Amino acid sequence: MNEDKSKNLKAHDQNDSDQTLTTRQGHPVTNNQNIRTVGNRGPATLENYDFIEKMSHFDREKIPERIVHARGAGAHGYFETYGTVGDEPVSKYTRAKVFQEKGKQTPVFVRFSTVVNGKHSPETVRDPRGFAIKFYTEDGIWDLVGNNIKIFFIRDAMKFPDMIHAFRPDPVTNIQDSERFFDFCANSPESFHMVTFIYSPWGIPANYRMMQGSGVNTYRWINDKGEAVLVKYHWEPKQEIKNLTVKEANEIQATNFSHATQDLYEAIEHGDYPEWELFVQIMSDDAHPELDFDPLDDTKLWPNDQFPWLPVGKLVLNKNPENYFTEVEQSAFGTGVLVDGLDFSDDKMLQGRTFSYSDTQRYRLGANYLQIPINAAKKHVATNQEGGSSRYENDKGPKQNPHINYEPSILGGLEEAEQIGKEHSPRVEGNLVRKSIDRNDNTKQAGETYRWFEDWEKDELISNLVGDLSECDKRIQDKMVALAESADEEYGRRLREGLANKVKDGSSRNPLGNKDAEKAPDEAIEKGQDAEPY
C-alpha cells in the first residue's frame, strides 16, 4: 500500500470516529469556524451547505412551548408496587399489571412544572405545580397527569380556556394582573377552595422534591370481573413537605430563578434520590347521595376519615435526563393514556382534559409525537397509521403484509387483540343537558382548609389576599369577602378588616400575591448607575 493511500485511509478513519463533528447527512465537518466566501472578506456564496444546514436548523430549534405547564424539569426512575392496596390484594380492585406482584418495578419518566407562566418564568411564582408521571408498562404507556394541589379551580372543562386567559398576562400590557385573576375567581365561586390554597404558602412549594402530587381527577379501577370502583391518586414525598412565604420566595428569586430545577438535578446527581409513596382513595362507583359533595367534583377533597389513604407503591427518581430538550421538553402526557384495568370516570374535567392534552401535543410536536423516544412505549407497537410530519418508524408488525394498512383483512393485516378480563360496561342514562352538578357548595371545604392551616399559614394567606385584592374593583372585593365569610367567620372577618384598613395605593399589575413588585420599575431607575455612551 502506497504512503498516500495509507494517509487517506487514516484520515477517513479519524473522520468516522465517534468524536468527529458531522452534518446531519453524516458528512465530516472539516471547518466549523468559517463560511465559504470569495476571498477571506466575502461575499459569501449560496452553496454553503454546511452553514445553511447548521443555521436553518438553529432557526427552528425551538418548538411551540406548552400552552400551560411550559416551565418544567424532569427525571427518570421507577415505580415499585406493593401488590396490595392497604391490607388487601390490589387485584380485588384492579387488574392493571403495573400494580400486581409485590416488588415489581416499572420504568417511569416524571415531569414537574409550573402552570400559568412561560417557559423561562421563575420557579418561585405563586402557581400550581404540575406532577406528571409516564409509566412504561408491559401493556404500553400509562400517563398519570396531575398537580401538587389535590383540587382545582373549576369543575367543568368548558371554563378552562377562560381561566387560563384570566390568569396569564394581560393581552395589552403583557403583565400578569391580580384584578383579572380575582375577576374570574369572584365570578366563578367554585374556585374559592383552590384560591385559599394558592394564596397560602401552599401556592409556592419550596422545590419539586418536597411537594405532594395528586391525580386531581377521579378515575376508575377495573378488576377481572369487570367491576369498577372510583379512585383518587396521591403522591406523598418522603423528603417531607416544604412551602415558602412571599418574602422567602423573593429572596430566592433574587439570586436564582431556576432553583427547583437545580435542586432536583443536583439531588439525583449526588445520589440523594427523591422518593414518593403512592396512596389511593377508593369509593364505590355511584353518585353517593349521602355526601354533601359530588365525588366527581374536582374542586373537592375526599375526606380521608371517610375514605382513607391506602398505600399501593413507591416512586424513586434516580437518573437525570441526558438531554433536556429531547427528554423533558419533548415529553408529552395525556390524561387519556390508560392501560387495561384503569379507566375514565364521568368527571367532566377529566373528559375535557383527555381531548385537550393529546390535541396540544399533536400541535406542539407533530402527528408522530409518540414515535419520539421519550414518549414511545417500551414494548412492540403495531398500527395502521401512515404519514404525518417527522414520521421515521414503520409501525407494522413483523409478519404483517406490507401492502395491507387497514383492518379487517384476510391478506395478512393486523388483527384485534383478545379481551383479557371482563370489559366494564357502566350504564348511562339521562337527558343531554348543559348544567352544573347538583351538590355545588363552593365554600364549606374552603372553610375546613382554612381552619386546618397553622396560624402562620393563615397570616400569610390573609396578607397575600389583602395585598392583591386591595388594588381590585370594589365589586370584586365584595364578592371575595362574601365567599370568605361563607367559608369561615374568622376568615371573612380578617379579610374584610384587612381590606378596610388598606388604602389603594398602587396597581394590580403584579405577579400574584406579590404586591411590592409594582415598585420595581421605579426602583430600577432610581438604583440604576449612570453610564456614558460609547
Coordinates of C-alpha atoms in Angstrom, one line a residue:
M1 CA 0.0 0.0 0.0
N2 CA 1.5 3.3 -1.0
E3 CA 2.1 6.1 1.5
D4 CA -0.6 8.5 0.1
K5 CA -3.3 5.8 0.2
S6 CA -2.4 4.9 3.8
K7 CA -2.6 8.6 4.9
N8 CA -6.1 8.9 3.2
L9 CA -7.4 5.8 5.0
K10 CA -6.1 7.1 8.4
A11 CA -7.8 10.4 7.7
H12 CA -11.0 8.6 6.7
D13 CA -10.9 6.5 10.0
Q14 CA -10.4 9.7 12.0
N15 CA -13.4 11.3 10.3
D16 CA -15.5 8.3 11.2
S17 CA -14.7 8.4 14.9
D18 CA -17.4 8.9 17.5
Q19 CA -16.0 12.3 18.3
T20 CA -16.0 13.7 14.7
L21 CA -18.3 16.6 14.1
T22 CA -20.6 15.9 11.1
T23 CA -23.6 17.3 9.3
R24 CA -27.0 15.7 9.7
Q25 CA -26.2 13.9 6.4
G26 CA -23.2 12.3 8.1
H27 CA -20.6 14.4 6.2
P28 CA -17.5 15.2 8.4
V29 CA -17.2 18.9 9.1
T30 CA -13.6 20.0 8.4
N31 CA -14.1 23.7 9.1
N32 CA -16.6 24.8 11.6
Q33 CA -15.2 28.3 12.0
N34 CA -15.7 30.0 8.7
I35 CA -18.3 30.1 6.0
R36 CA -17.2 29.8 2.3
T37 CA -16.6 33.2 0.8
V38 CA -15.0 34.9 -2.2
G39 CA -11.7 35.8 -0.6
N40 CA -11.4 36.0 3.2
R41 CA -13.6 39.1 3.3
G42 CA -16.5 37.8 1.3
P43 CA -19.1 38.0 -0.1
A44 CA -20.5 34.5 0.8
T45 CA -21.8 32.0 -1.7
L46 CA -25.2 30.3 -1.7
E47 CA -23.7 26.8 -1.8
N48 CA -22.5 27.0 1.8
Y49 CA -24.3 23.7 2.6
D50 CA -22.7 23.1 6.0
F51 CA -23.6 26.6 7.1
I52 CA -27.1 26.5 5.6
E53 CA -27.9 23.2 7.3
K54 CA -26.5 24.4 10.6
M55 CA -28.2 27.8 10.6
S56 CA -31.5 26.7 9.2
H57 CA -31.8 24.1 12.0
F58 CA -30.8 26.6 14.6
D59 CA -33.6 28.9 13.3
R60 CA -36.0 26.1 14.0
E61 CA -34.6 24.5 17.2
K62 CA -37.4 26.0 19.4
I63 CA -40.7 24.3 19.2
P64 CA -44.0 25.9 20.3
E65 CA -44.0 26.0 24.1
R66 CA -46.8 24.3 26.0
I67 CA -49.9 26.5 26.4
V68 CA -49.8 25.6 30.1
H69 CA -47.1 23.9 32.1
A70 CA -44.4 25.5 29.9
R71 CA -41.7 25.7 32.6
G72 CA -40.6 22.2 33.7
A73 CA -37.9 19.8 34.9
G74 CA -37.8 16.1 34.7
A75 CA -36.1 12.8 35.7
H76 CA -36.2 9.1 35.1
G77 CA -36.8 6.4 37.7
Y78 CA -39.1 3.5 38.6
F79 CA -42.3 2.7 40.3
E80 CA -42.3 -0.2 42.7
T81 CA -45.7 -1.8 43.5
Y82 CA -46.6 -3.3 46.9
G83 CA -49.0 -5.7 45.2
T84 CA -51.6 -4.6 47.8
V85 CA -53.9 -1.7 48.4
G86 CA -53.8 -1.2 52.1
D87 CA -54.1 -4.7 53.6
E88 CA -55.9 -6.2 50.6
P89 CA -54.6 -7.7 47.4
V90 CA -54.7 -5.0 44.7
S91 CA -56.3 -7.5 42.3
K92 CA -59.5 -7.1 44.2
Y93 CA -59.9 -3.6 42.7
T94 CA -57.8 -3.5 39.5
R95 CA -56.3 -5.9 37.0
A96 CA -53.7 -3.3 35.9
K97 CA -50.4 -5.2 35.6
V98 CA -48.4 -2.3 36.9
F99 CA -49.9 -2.8 40.4
Q100 CA -49.6 -6.6 40.6
E101 CA -46.8 -8.7 42.1
K102 CA -45.1 -7.2 45.2
G103 CA -41.7 -5.6 44.3
K104 CA -42.4 -5.3 40.6
Q105 CA -40.6 -2.3 39.1
T106 CA -41.9 -0.3 36.2
P107 CA -39.7 2.4 34.5
V108 CA -41.1 5.9 34.7
F109 CA -40.3 9.4 33.5
V110 CA -41.6 12.3 35.6
R111 CA -42.0 16.0 34.6
F112 CA -42.6 18.7 37.2
S113 CA -43.7 22.2 36.1
T114 CA -45.3 25.5 36.9
V115 CA -48.7 26.0 35.1
V116 CA -49.6 29.6 34.1
N117 CA -46.4 31.4 33.1
G118 CA -43.9 30.9 30.2
K119 CA -41.0 28.6 29.7
H120 CA -38.4 30.9 31.3
S121 CA -40.5 32.2 34.2
P122 CA -39.1 31.9 37.7
E123 CA -39.8 28.8 39.8
T124 CA -40.8 30.9 42.7
V125 CA -44.1 32.1 41.2
R126 CA -47.4 31.6 43.0
D127 CA -48.9 28.9 40.9
P128 CA -50.0 25.3 41.0
R129 CA -47.2 22.8 40.1
G130 CA -47.6 20.1 37.6
F131 CA -46.7 16.5 38.6
A132 CA -46.9 14.2 35.6
I133 CA -45.7 10.6 35.5
K134 CA -45.2 8.4 32.4
F135 CA -45.2 4.7 33.3
Y136 CA -43.6 2.4 30.6
T137 CA -45.7 -0.6 31.5
E138 CA -45.8 -4.1 29.8
D139 CA -49.2 -3.1 28.4
G140 CA -48.0 0.2 27.0
I141 CA -47.8 3.7 28.3
W142 CA -49.8 4.9 31.3
D143 CA -49.8 8.7 32.0
L144 CA -50.9 10.0 35.3
V145 CA -51.1 13.8 34.9
G146 CA -51.8 15.9 37.9
N147 CA -50.8 18.8 40.2
N148 CA -49.3 19.3 43.6
I149 CA -52.6 20.7 45.0
K150 CA -55.3 18.0 45.2
I151 CA -58.1 20.1 43.9
F152 CA -58.6 22.6 41.0
F153 CA -60.2 26.0 40.3
I154 CA -63.1 24.7 38.2
R155 CA -65.2 21.6 37.8
D156 CA -66.2 21.9 34.1
A157 CA -63.7 21.8 31.2
M158 CA -65.7 24.5 29.3
K159 CA -64.2 27.1 31.6
F160 CA -60.6 26.1 31.2
P161 CA -59.5 28.5 28.4
D162 CA -61.2 31.4 30.2
M163 CA -59.5 30.5 33.4
I164 CA -56.0 30.4 31.8
H165 CA -56.6 33.6 29.9
A166 CA -57.6 35.4 33.1
F167 CA -54.5 34.1 35.0
R168 CA -52.0 34.7 32.2
P169 CA -50.6 38.2 31.4
D170 CA -53.0 40.9 30.2
P171 CA -53.1 40.8 26.3
V172 CA -52.5 44.5 26.2
T173 CA -49.8 45.1 28.8
N174 CA -48.3 41.6 28.8
I175 CA -48.2 41.8 32.6
Q176 CA -49.9 39.4 35.0
D177 CA -52.8 41.2 36.7
S178 CA -54.3 40.1 40.0
E179 CA -57.5 42.0 39.2
R180 CA -58.1 39.8 36.2
F181 CA -57.4 36.8 38.3
F182 CA -59.9 37.8 41.0
D183 CA -62.4 39.0 38.5
F184 CA -62.6 35.4 37.1
C185 CA -62.4 33.8 40.6
A186 CA -65.0 36.0 42.2
N187 CA -67.4 35.2 39.4
S188 CA -66.6 31.5 39.5
P189 CA -67.2 30.8 43.2
E190 CA -66.3 27.1 42.9
S191 CA -62.7 28.4 42.6
F192 CA -62.6 29.7 46.2
H193 CA -61.2 26.5 47.8
M194 CA -58.3 26.5 45.3
V195 CA -57.8 30.3 45.9
T196 CA -57.4 29.5 49.6
F197 CA -54.7 27.0 48.9
I198 CA -52.9 29.1 46.2
Y199 CA -52.7 32.3 48.2
S200 CA -51.4 30.4 51.3
P201 CA -47.8 29.2 51.4
W202 CA -49.0 26.0 49.6
G203 CA -49.1 28.2 46.5
I204 CA -45.2 28.3 46.5
P205 CA -43.7 24.9 47.1
A206 CA -40.0 25.1 48.2
N207 CA -39.0 22.9 45.3
Y208 CA -40.2 19.9 43.3
R209 CA -38.8 17.2 45.6
M210 CA -40.6 18.5 48.7
M211 CA -44.1 18.8 47.3
Q212 CA -47.1 16.5 47.1
G213 CA -48.6 15.2 43.9
S214 CA -52.2 14.3 43.0
G215 CA -54.1 13.0 40.0
V216 CA -56.7 15.6 40.9
N217 CA -59.3 13.9 38.7
T218 CA -61.4 10.9 39.7
Y219 CA -60.6 7.7 37.8
R220 CA -61.9 4.2 37.8
W221 CA -60.2 0.9 38.6
I222 CA -61.5 -2.2 36.9
N223 CA -60.9 -5.8 38.1
D224 CA -61.0 -9.1 36.3
K225 CA -64.7 -9.4 36.8
G226 CA -65.3 -6.1 35.1
E227 CA -66.3 -4.5 38.4
A228 CA -65.4 -0.8 38.9
V229 CA -64.5 1.5 41.8
L230 CA -63.8 5.2 41.8
V231 CA -60.2 6.1 42.7
K232 CA -58.1 9.2 43.6
Y233 CA -54.3 9.2 43.4
H234 CA -51.9 10.9 45.9
W235 CA -48.1 11.1 46.0
E236 CA -46.5 11.9 49.3
P237 CA -42.9 12.9 49.4
K238 CA -40.5 11.1 51.7
Q239 CA -38.3 14.2 51.8
E240 CA -41.0 16.0 53.9
I241 CA -43.1 18.9 52.6
K242 CA -41.8 22.5 52.5
N243 CA -43.5 25.7 51.3
L244 CA -42.4 29.3 51.0
T245 CA -43.7 32.7 52.1
V246 CA -43.6 35.6 49.6
K247 CA -40.6 37.1 51.4
E248 CA -38.7 33.8 51.3
A249 CA -39.6 33.2 47.6
N250 CA -38.4 36.7 46.6
E251 CA -35.1 36.3 48.4
I252 CA -34.5 33.1 46.4
Q253 CA -35.7 34.6 43.1
A254 CA -33.3 37.5 43.6
T255 CA -30.3 35.1 43.1
N256 CA -31.7 32.1 41.2
F257 CA -34.9 31.7 39.1
S258 CA -34.2 28.0 38.4
H259 CA -33.7 26.9 41.9
A260 CA -36.1 24.0 41.8
T261 CA -34.7 22.6 38.6
Q262 CA -31.2 22.8 40.1
D263 CA -32.3 21.2 43.3
L264 CA -33.8 18.2 41.5
Y265 CA -30.8 17.7 39.2
E266 CA -28.2 18.0 41.9
A267 CA -30.0 15.7 44.4
I268 CA -30.1 13.0 41.8
E269 CA -26.6 13.7 40.6
H270 CA -25.4 13.3 44.3
G271 CA -27.3 10.0 44.8
D272 CA -29.9 11.6 47.0
Y273 CA -32.7 10.0 45.1
P274 CA -36.2 11.6 45.7
E275 CA -39.0 9.2 46.7
W276 CA -42.7 9.5 46.9
E277 CA -45.2 6.9 48.3
L278 CA -48.4 6.4 46.2
F279 CA -51.7 6.3 48.0
V280 CA -55.2 5.8 46.7
Q281 CA -58.6 6.6 48.0
I282 CA -61.3 4.2 46.9
M283 CA -65.1 4.8 46.7
S284 CA -67.8 2.7 45.3
D285 CA -68.8 3.7 41.7
D286 CA -72.1 5.5 42.3
A287 CA -73.3 9.0 42.9
H288 CA -73.1 8.8 46.8
P289 CA -76.1 10.9 47.7
E290 CA -75.2 10.7 51.3
L291 CA -72.2 13.0 50.8
D292 CA -72.6 16.8 50.7
F293 CA -70.3 16.9 47.6
D294 CA -70.2 15.1 44.3
P295 CA -67.1 12.7 44.2
L296 CA -66.6 13.7 40.6
D297 CA -66.2 17.4 41.5
D298 CA -62.5 18.4 41.1
T299 CA -62.9 21.4 43.5
K300 CA -63.5 19.0 46.4
L301 CA -61.3 16.8 48.6
W302 CA -62.5 13.3 49.6
P303 CA -62.3 13.4 53.4
N304 CA -59.6 10.9 54.5
D305 CA -61.5 9.9 57.6
Q306 CA -64.3 8.5 55.4
F307 CA -62.1 7.4 52.5
P308 CA -58.6 6.5 54.0
W309 CA -55.4 6.8 52.1
L310 CA -54.2 3.3 51.2
P311 CA -50.6 2.7 50.2
V312 CA -50.0 0.9 46.8
G313 CA -46.4 1.6 45.9
K314 CA -43.4 4.0 45.8
L315 CA -41.8 6.2 43.2
V316 CA -38.0 6.7 43.0
L317 CA -36.2 9.1 40.7
N318 CA -32.6 8.0 40.1
K319 CA -31.5 9.3 36.7
N320 CA -31.2 12.8 35.3
P321 CA -32.0 13.4 31.6
E322 CA -29.1 13.2 29.2
N323 CA -30.6 16.0 27.1
Y324 CA -33.2 18.4 28.3
F325 CA -34.8 19.1 25.0
T326 CA -35.2 15.5 23.8
E327 CA -36.4 14.2 27.1
V328 CA -38.0 17.0 29.2
E329 CA -39.2 19.5 26.5
Q330 CA -40.4 16.8 24.1
S331 CA -42.1 14.6 26.7
A332 CA -45.8 14.6 26.1
F333 CA -48.5 13.5 28.6
G334 CA -52.2 12.9 28.3
T335 CA -55.0 12.1 30.8
G336 CA -56.5 9.6 28.2
V337 CA -53.4 7.4 28.2
L338 CA -54.6 4.5 30.3
V339 CA -53.9 0.7 30.3
D340 CA -56.1 -2.2 30.9
G341 CA -57.5 -2.2 34.4
L342 CA -57.5 1.6 34.5
D343 CA -60.4 3.7 33.2
F344 CA -62.1 7.1 33.0
S345 CA -64.8 8.2 35.3
D346 CA -67.6 10.6 34.3
D347 CA -65.5 13.5 35.7
K348 CA -66.3 16.4 33.3
M349 CA -62.8 17.9 33.8
L350 CA -61.1 14.6 33.1
Q351 CA -63.1 14.1 29.9
G352 CA -62.3 17.6 28.7
R353 CA -58.6 17.3 29.5
T354 CA -58.5 13.9 27.7
F355 CA -59.2 15.7 24.4
S356 CA -57.1 18.8 25.2
Y357 CA -53.9 17.2 26.3
S358 CA -53.2 14.9 23.3
D359 CA -54.5 17.6 20.9
T360 CA -52.0 20.0 22.3
Q361 CA -49.1 17.5 21.8
R362 CA -50.0 17.0 18.2
Y363 CA -49.9 20.8 17.6
R364 CA -46.7 21.2 19.6
L365 CA -44.7 18.1 18.5
G366 CA -46.5 16.8 15.4
A367 CA -48.7 14.0 14.4
N368 CA -46.0 11.4 15.2
Y369 CA -45.0 12.7 18.6
L370 CA -45.5 9.2 20.0
Q371 CA -42.5 8.0 18.0
I372 CA -40.2 10.3 19.9
P373 CA -38.2 8.0 22.2
I374 CA -39.2 9.7 25.5
N375 CA -42.9 9.1 24.5
A376 CA -42.6 5.7 22.9
A377 CA -43.8 2.5 24.6
K378 CA -41.1 0.1 25.7
K379 CA -42.9 -2.8 24.0
H380 CA -43.9 -3.8 20.5
V381 CA -46.1 -1.3 18.7
A382 CA -48.1 -2.2 15.6
T383 CA -50.5 0.3 13.9
N384 CA -52.0 1.0 10.6
Q385 CA -51.2 4.7 10.9
E386 CA -49.5 6.3 7.9
G387 CA -47.6 9.6 7.1
G388 CA -47.6 12.8 9.0
S389 CA -44.7 15.1 9.7
S390 CA -41.5 13.7 11.2
R391 CA -42.5 10.1 10.8
Y392 CA -39.4 7.9 10.9
E393 CA -40.6 4.5 12.0
N394 CA -42.8 1.9 10.4
D395 CA -45.3 0.7 13.0
K396 CA -46.0 -2.5 11.1
G397 CA -46.0 -6.0 12.7
P398 CA -43.1 -8.3 11.7
K399 CA -45.5 -10.8 9.9
Q400 CA -47.7 -8.1 8.6
N401 CA -48.3 -7.9 4.8
P402 CA -46.7 -4.5 4.0
H403 CA -49.4 -3.9 1.4
I404 CA -52.2 -4.1 4.0
N405 CA -52.5 -1.0 6.1
Y406 CA -56.2 -1.5 7.1
E407 CA -58.3 -3.8 9.3
P408 CA -60.1 -6.2 8.9
S409 CA -58.3 -8.2 6.2
I410 CA -57.7 -11.8 5.3
L411 CA -54.5 -10.9 3.4
G412 CA -52.1 -10.7 6.3
G413 CA -53.0 -7.5 8.1
L414 CA -53.0 -6.7 11.8
E415 CA -55.7 -8.4 13.9
E416 CA -57.6 -7.2 17.0
A417 CA -56.3 -8.3 20.4
E418 CA -58.2 -10.6 22.7
Q419 CA -60.1 -9.0 25.5
I420 CA -58.4 -10.0 28.8
G421 CA -60.8 -9.9 31.7
K422 CA -64.4 -8.9 31.5
E423 CA -65.0 -5.4 30.0
H424 CA -66.6 -2.8 32.3
S425 CA -69.8 -1.6 30.8
P426 CA -71.3 1.2 33.0
R427 CA -75.0 2.0 32.5
V428 CA -75.5 5.6 31.3
E429 CA -79.0 7.1 31.3
G430 CA -80.2 10.7 31.3
N431 CA -81.1 13.7 29.2
L432 CA -78.4 15.7 27.4
V433 CA -78.1 19.0 29.3
R434 CA -75.8 21.9 30.0
K435 CA -76.0 22.1 33.7
S436 CA -73.7 22.2 36.7
I437 CA -73.6 19.3 39.2
D438 CA -76.3 19.4 41.9
R439 CA -74.1 19.4 45.1
N440 CA -72.0 22.5 44.5
D441 CA -71.4 24.0 47.9
N442 CA -68.5 26.3 47.0
T443 CA -67.2 27.3 50.4
K444 CA -67.6 24.6 53.0
Q445 CA -64.3 22.8 52.3
A446 CA -62.5 26.1 51.9
G447 CA -63.5 26.9 55.5
E448 CA -62.3 23.5 56.6
T449 CA -59.0 24.1 54.9
Y450 CA -58.7 27.5 56.5
R451 CA -59.3 26.0 60.0
W452 CA -56.7 23.3 59.2
F453 CA -54.0 25.8 58.4
E454 CA -51.4 26.7 61.1
D455 CA -51.5 30.3 62.4
W456 CA -48.6 31.4 60.3
E457 CA -50.2 30.0 57.1
K458 CA -53.5 31.9 57.9
D459 CA -51.5 35.1 58.4
E460 CA -49.7 34.6 55.1
L461 CA -53.0 33.8 53.3
I462 CA -54.8 36.9 54.6
S463 CA -51.8 39.2 53.9
N464 CA -51.4 37.9 50.4
L465 CA -55.2 38.2 49.6
V466 CA -55.4 41.7 51.1
G467 CA -52.4 42.9 49.2
D468 CA -53.8 41.9 45.9
L469 CA -57.5 42.4 46.5
S470 CA -56.9 46.0 47.8
E471 CA -56.0 47.0 44.2
C472 CA -59.1 45.4 42.7
D473 CA -62.5 46.8 41.8
K474 CA -64.7 47.1 44.9
R475 CA -67.3 44.8 43.4
I476 CA -64.7 42.1 43.2
Q477 CA -63.6 42.7 46.8
D478 CA -67.1 42.4 48.0
K479 CA -67.7 39.1 46.2
M480 CA -64.4 37.6 47.6
V481 CA -65.2 38.8 51.1
A482 CA -68.7 37.2 50.9
L483 CA -67.1 33.9 49.8
A484 CA -64.7 34.0 52.7
E485 CA -67.5 34.8 55.2
S486 CA -69.5 31.9 53.9
A487 CA -66.4 29.6 54.4
D488 CA -65.5 30.7 57.9
E489 CA -66.4 33.6 60.2
E490 CA -62.8 34.4 61.1
Y491 CA -61.6 34.0 57.5
G492 CA -64.2 36.5 56.3
R493 CA -63.8 38.9 59.2
R494 CA -60.0 39.1 58.8
L495 CA -60.2 39.6 55.1
R496 CA -62.9 42.3 55.4
E497 CA -61.0 44.2 58.1
G498 CA -57.7 43.9 56.2
L499 CA -59.3 45.4 53.1
A500 CA -61.0 48.2 55.2
N501 CA -57.6 49.2 56.6
K502 CA -55.7 49.0 53.3
V503 CA -55.5 52.1 51.1
K504 CA -55.5 51.5 47.4
D505 CA -52.1 52.9 46.6
G506 CA -50.7 51.0 43.6
S507 CA -51.5 48.8 40.7
S508 CA -52.9 45.3 40.3
R509 CA -50.3 44.6 37.6
N510 CA -48.1 42.3 39.6
P511 CA -47.2 38.6 39.9
L512 CA -49.9 37.0 42.1
G513 CA -49.5 37.6 45.8
N514 CA -46.5 39.9 45.3
K515 CA -47.8 43.5 45.6
D516 CA -44.4 45.1 46.1
A517 CA -43.5 44.1 42.6
E518 CA -45.2 47.3 41.4
K519 CA -42.3 49.3 42.7
A520 CA -39.8 47.5 40.6
P521 CA -39.8 49.8 37.5
D522 CA -39.2 53.0 39.6
E523 CA -36.6 51.2 41.7
A524 CA -34.7 50.2 38.6
I525 CA -34.5 53.8 37.5
E526 CA -33.6 55.1 41.0
K527 CA -31.0 52.4 41.7
G528 CA -29.5 52.3 38.1
Q529 CA -26.0 53.5 37.7
D530 CA -25.3 56.3 35.2
A531 CA -23.2 55.4 32.2
E532 CA -21.8 57.4 29.3
P533 CA -22.5 56.3 25.7
Y534 CA -19.7 54.6 23.8

